[in-house]
Coordinates of C-alpha atoms in Angstrom, one line a residue:
M1 CA 92.0 67.0 128.3
V2 CA 92.4 70.5 129.5
S3 CA 93.1 69.4 133.1
E4 CA 95.8 67.1 131.8
I5 CA 97.4 69.9 129.9
L6 CA 97.3 72.2 132.9
A7 CA 98.8 69.4 135.1
V8 CA 101.7 68.9 132.6
S9 CA 102.2 72.7 132.4
A10 CA 102.4 72.9 136.2
T11 CA 104.9 70.1 136.4
W12 CA 107.1 71.7 133.8
S13 CA 106.8 75.0 135.6
R14 CA 107.9 73.5 138.9
A15 CA 110.9 71.8 137.3
V16 CA 112.0 75.1 135.6
I17 CA 111.6 77.1 138.8
E18 CA 113.5 74.6 140.9
F19 CA 116.3 74.6 138.3
A20 CA 116.4 78.4 138.3
A21 CA 116.5 78.5 142.1
G22 CA 119.8 76.5 142.1
L23 CA 121.6 78.8 139.8
D24 CA 124.2 81.4 140.8
P25 CA 122.7 84.7 142.0
W26 CA 124.2 86.7 139.0
V27 CA 122.4 84.4 136.6
Q28 CA 119.1 84.9 138.5
E29 CA 119.6 88.6 138.4
A30 CA 120.3 88.5 134.7
A31 CA 117.2 86.5 134.1
Y32 CA 115.2 89.0 136.2
L33 CA 116.4 91.9 134.2
G34 CA 116.2 90.1 130.9
T35 CA 112.5 89.3 131.2
D36 CA 111.8 93.0 130.7
L37 CA 114.8 94.0 128.7
F38 CA 114.0 91.5 126.0
L39 CA 110.9 93.6 125.1
G40 CA 113.2 96.5 124.5
V41 CA 114.8 94.6 121.6
F42 CA 111.5 95.0 119.8
A43 CA 111.7 98.7 120.1
V44 CA 115.0 98.6 118.3
L45 CA 113.6 96.3 115.6
F46 CA 110.6 98.7 115.1
L47 CA 113.0 101.5 114.4
A48 CA 115.2 99.4 112.1
A49 CA 112.1 98.3 110.2
W50 CA 110.9 101.9 109.8
W51 CA 114.3 103.1 108.7
R52 CA 114.7 100.3 106.1
A53 CA 111.1 100.7 104.8
R54 CA 111.8 104.4 103.9
S55 CA 113.7 103.1 100.9
L56 CA 111.1 100.6 99.7
G57 CA 107.7 102.3 99.4
S58 CA 104.6 103.5 101.1
R59 CA 103.1 100.1 102.0
A60 CA 106.3 99.0 103.6
V61 CA 106.6 102.2 105.6
G62 CA 102.9 102.0 106.6
L63 CA 103.3 98.4 107.9
A64 CA 106.5 99.4 109.8
L65 CA 104.9 102.4 111.4
F66 CA 101.8 100.5 112.4
A67 CA 103.8 97.6 114.0
P68 CA 104.0 99.3 117.5
V69 CA 100.2 100.2 117.3
A70 CA 99.4 96.6 116.4
T71 CA 101.4 95.5 119.5
V72 CA 99.5 97.9 121.7
I73 CA 96.2 96.6 120.3
A74 CA 97.3 93.0 120.9
Y75 CA 98.3 93.9 124.5
A76 CA 94.8 95.3 125.1
V77 CA 93.2 92.1 123.7
S78 CA 95.4 90.0 126.0
R79 CA 94.4 92.0 129.1
T80 CA 90.8 91.7 128.1
V81 CA 91.1 87.9 127.8
K82 CA 92.8 87.8 131.2
T83 CA 89.7 89.2 132.8
F84 CA 87.8 86.1 132.0
F85 CA 90.2 83.8 133.8
E86 CA 91.3 83.9 137.4
Q87 CA 94.2 81.6 137.4
L88 CA 96.8 81.9 140.1
R89 CA 100.4 82.5 139.1
P90 CA 103.0 79.7 139.8
C91 CA 104.5 81.8 142.6
Q92 CA 101.0 82.2 144.1
A93 CA 99.9 78.5 143.8
M94 CA 103.2 76.8 144.6
T95 CA 104.2 78.6 147.8
D96 CA 106.9 76.0 148.6
L97 CA 109.0 77.3 145.8
T98 CA 111.3 80.3 145.6
T99 CA 110.9 82.2 142.4
I100 CA 113.3 84.8 140.9
A101 CA 110.5 87.3 140.2
T102 CA 108.8 89.1 143.1
C103 CA 105.3 87.5 143.3
D104 CA 102.5 89.7 142.3
P105 CA 99.5 90.0 144.6
I106 CA 96.5 87.7 144.1
G107 CA 94.2 89.4 141.6
D108 CA 97.0 89.9 139.1
W109 CA 96.2 86.8 137.2
S110 CA 98.4 84.5 135.2
F111 CA 96.6 83.5 132.1
P112 CA 97.5 84.5 129.4
S113 CA 100.9 86.2 129.8
N114 CA 100.8 89.8 128.7
H115 CA 104.6 89.9 128.3
A116 CA 104.3 86.9 125.9
A117 CA 101.4 88.6 124.1
I118 CA 103.5 91.7 123.6
A119 CA 106.5 89.7 122.4
G120 CA 104.4 87.6 120.0
A121 CA 102.6 90.7 118.7
A122 CA 105.8 92.7 118.2
A123 CA 107.5 89.8 116.4
A124 CA 104.5 89.1 114.1
A125 CA 104.0 92.8 113.2
I126 CA 107.7 93.2 112.4
I127 CA 107.6 90.0 110.3
V128 CA 104.7 91.4 108.3
A129 CA 106.7 94.5 107.6
W130 CA 110.1 92.8 107.2
R131 CA 110.0 89.1 106.5
R132 CA 113.8 88.6 106.3
I133 CA 114.1 89.4 110.0
A134 CA 111.7 86.6 111.0
V135 CA 114.3 84.4 112.7
V136 CA 115.5 87.2 114.9
A137 CA 112.0 88.3 115.8
V138 CA 110.8 84.8 116.6
L139 CA 113.9 84.1 118.7
F140 CA 113.5 87.0 121.0
A141 CA 109.7 86.4 121.3
A142 CA 110.5 82.8 122.4
L143 CA 113.2 84.0 124.8
E144 CA 110.8 86.5 126.3
A145 CA 108.1 83.8 126.7
F146 CA 110.5 81.3 128.3
S147 CA 111.9 84.0 130.7
R148 CA 108.4 84.4 132.1
V149 CA 108.3 80.8 133.1
F150 CA 112.0 80.8 134.2
V151 CA 111.4 83.6 136.8
G152 CA 108.2 82.0 138.1
A153 CA 105.7 84.5 136.8
H154 CA 103.8 82.2 134.4
Y155 CA 103.1 78.6 133.4
P156 CA 104.1 77.3 130.0
H157 CA 100.5 77.3 128.8
D158 CA 100.2 81.0 129.8
V159 CA 103.1 82.1 127.6
T160 CA 102.1 79.8 124.7
V161 CA 98.6 81.3 124.6
G162 CA 100.0 84.7 125.1
L163 CA 102.2 84.4 122.1
L164 CA 99.4 83.1 120.0
V165 CA 96.9 85.8 121.0
G166 CA 99.5 88.5 120.4
A167 CA 100.7 87.2 117.1
T168 CA 97.3 86.5 115.7
T169 CA 95.9 89.9 116.7
A170 CA 98.9 91.8 115.3
V171 CA 98.8 90.0 112.0
L172 CA 95.1 90.6 111.5
V173 CA 95.1 94.3 112.4
S174 CA 98.3 94.9 110.5
L175 CA 96.9 93.4 107.3
A176 CA 93.6 95.2 107.8
M177 CA 95.3 98.5 108.1
A178 CA 97.9 98.0 105.3
R179 CA 95.9 100.0 102.7
P180 CA 94.8 102.9 105.0
M181 CA 98.4 103.2 106.2
T182 CA 99.7 103.2 102.6
V183 CA 97.3 106.1 101.8
L184 CA 98.4 107.9 105.0
V185 CA 102.1 107.5 104.1
D186 CA 101.5 108.8 100.6
R187 CA 99.9 111.9 102.1
V188 CA 102.7 112.5 104.5
A189 CA 105.2 112.1 101.7
S190 CA 103.4 114.8 99.7
T191 CA 104.3 117.3 102.5
E192 CA 107.9 118.5 101.9
S193 CA 108.7 119.0 105.6
L194 CA 107.5 115.5 106.6
R195 CA 108.8 113.6 103.6
P196 CA 112.1 112.5 105.3
L197 CA 109.9 110.6 107.8
V198 CA 108.6 108.2 105.1
R199 CA 111.0 108.5 102.2
A200 CA 114.8 108.0 102.2
Q201 CA 116.8 110.5 100.2
G202 CA 116.7 109.5 96.6
A203 CA 114.0 106.8 97.2
D204 CA 111.5 108.4 94.9
E205 CA 114.0 108.7 92.0
A206 CA 115.0 105.0 92.4
V207 CA 111.4 103.9 92.5
T208 CA 110.6 105.9 89.4
E209 CA 113.6 104.6 87.4
D210 CA 112.9 101.0 88.4
A211 CA 109.2 101.2 87.6
E212 CA 110.0 102.0 83.9
P213 CA 109.7 98.7 82.0
S214 CA 112.7 97.5 80.1
R215 CA 112.4 96.3 76.6
G216 CA 111.0 92.8 76.4
T217 CA 110.0 92.8 80.1
G218 CA 107.1 93.8 82.1
P219 CA 107.1 96.4 84.9
R220 CA 108.7 95.5 88.1
N221 CA 107.2 96.2 91.5
T222 CA 109.7 97.8 93.9
Y223 CA 107.3 97.9 96.8
T224 CA 108.4 94.7 98.3
N225 CA 108.7 93.8 102.0
A226 CA 111.1 90.9 101.5

């Protein structure tokens, strides 16, 4: 079963690489640059999630601040997993093909894809903190994963597993650290000089007013990540 999956993955990889080799040079250059630049999008999303969370509450801020840390942890997990497998990259195994990416030396193994793991982790961590941006986060994670196959650096199964490893790790560590990060954010907010880092101007007043129950209704929770 595994050998069949690997065979299909190799076939798909060859087809994609051959297609990419026939494209205009400017398209190839854009793909080469994009495979790293797509990861930069997540840095922007991290900042946007943090900025937004400052108006929501300590838990939201904590999750947003921890998202980059969760991504780094997922990357470390992916690198560790990679040491147990010595799979050649497509550009190393299929030497008759011309790939867009410069082929890494043998010893820099293919499975799983660290780029895909980072993308999957970043997307998952951002979604935990900001569910409404899920479509954008998933889209860029998928683009990053596909770009690694497109430039000839990875097989489809490399990026698929990379996405899963990254996303799973990020979700688990983010949820595990939600409470400690909430406590930490509350402590930071109690320091006047650091308060703007975790509270938007007027956020405390809005939370206090909204937390007061109206007649005939129960208290409303304003600490939502929706």
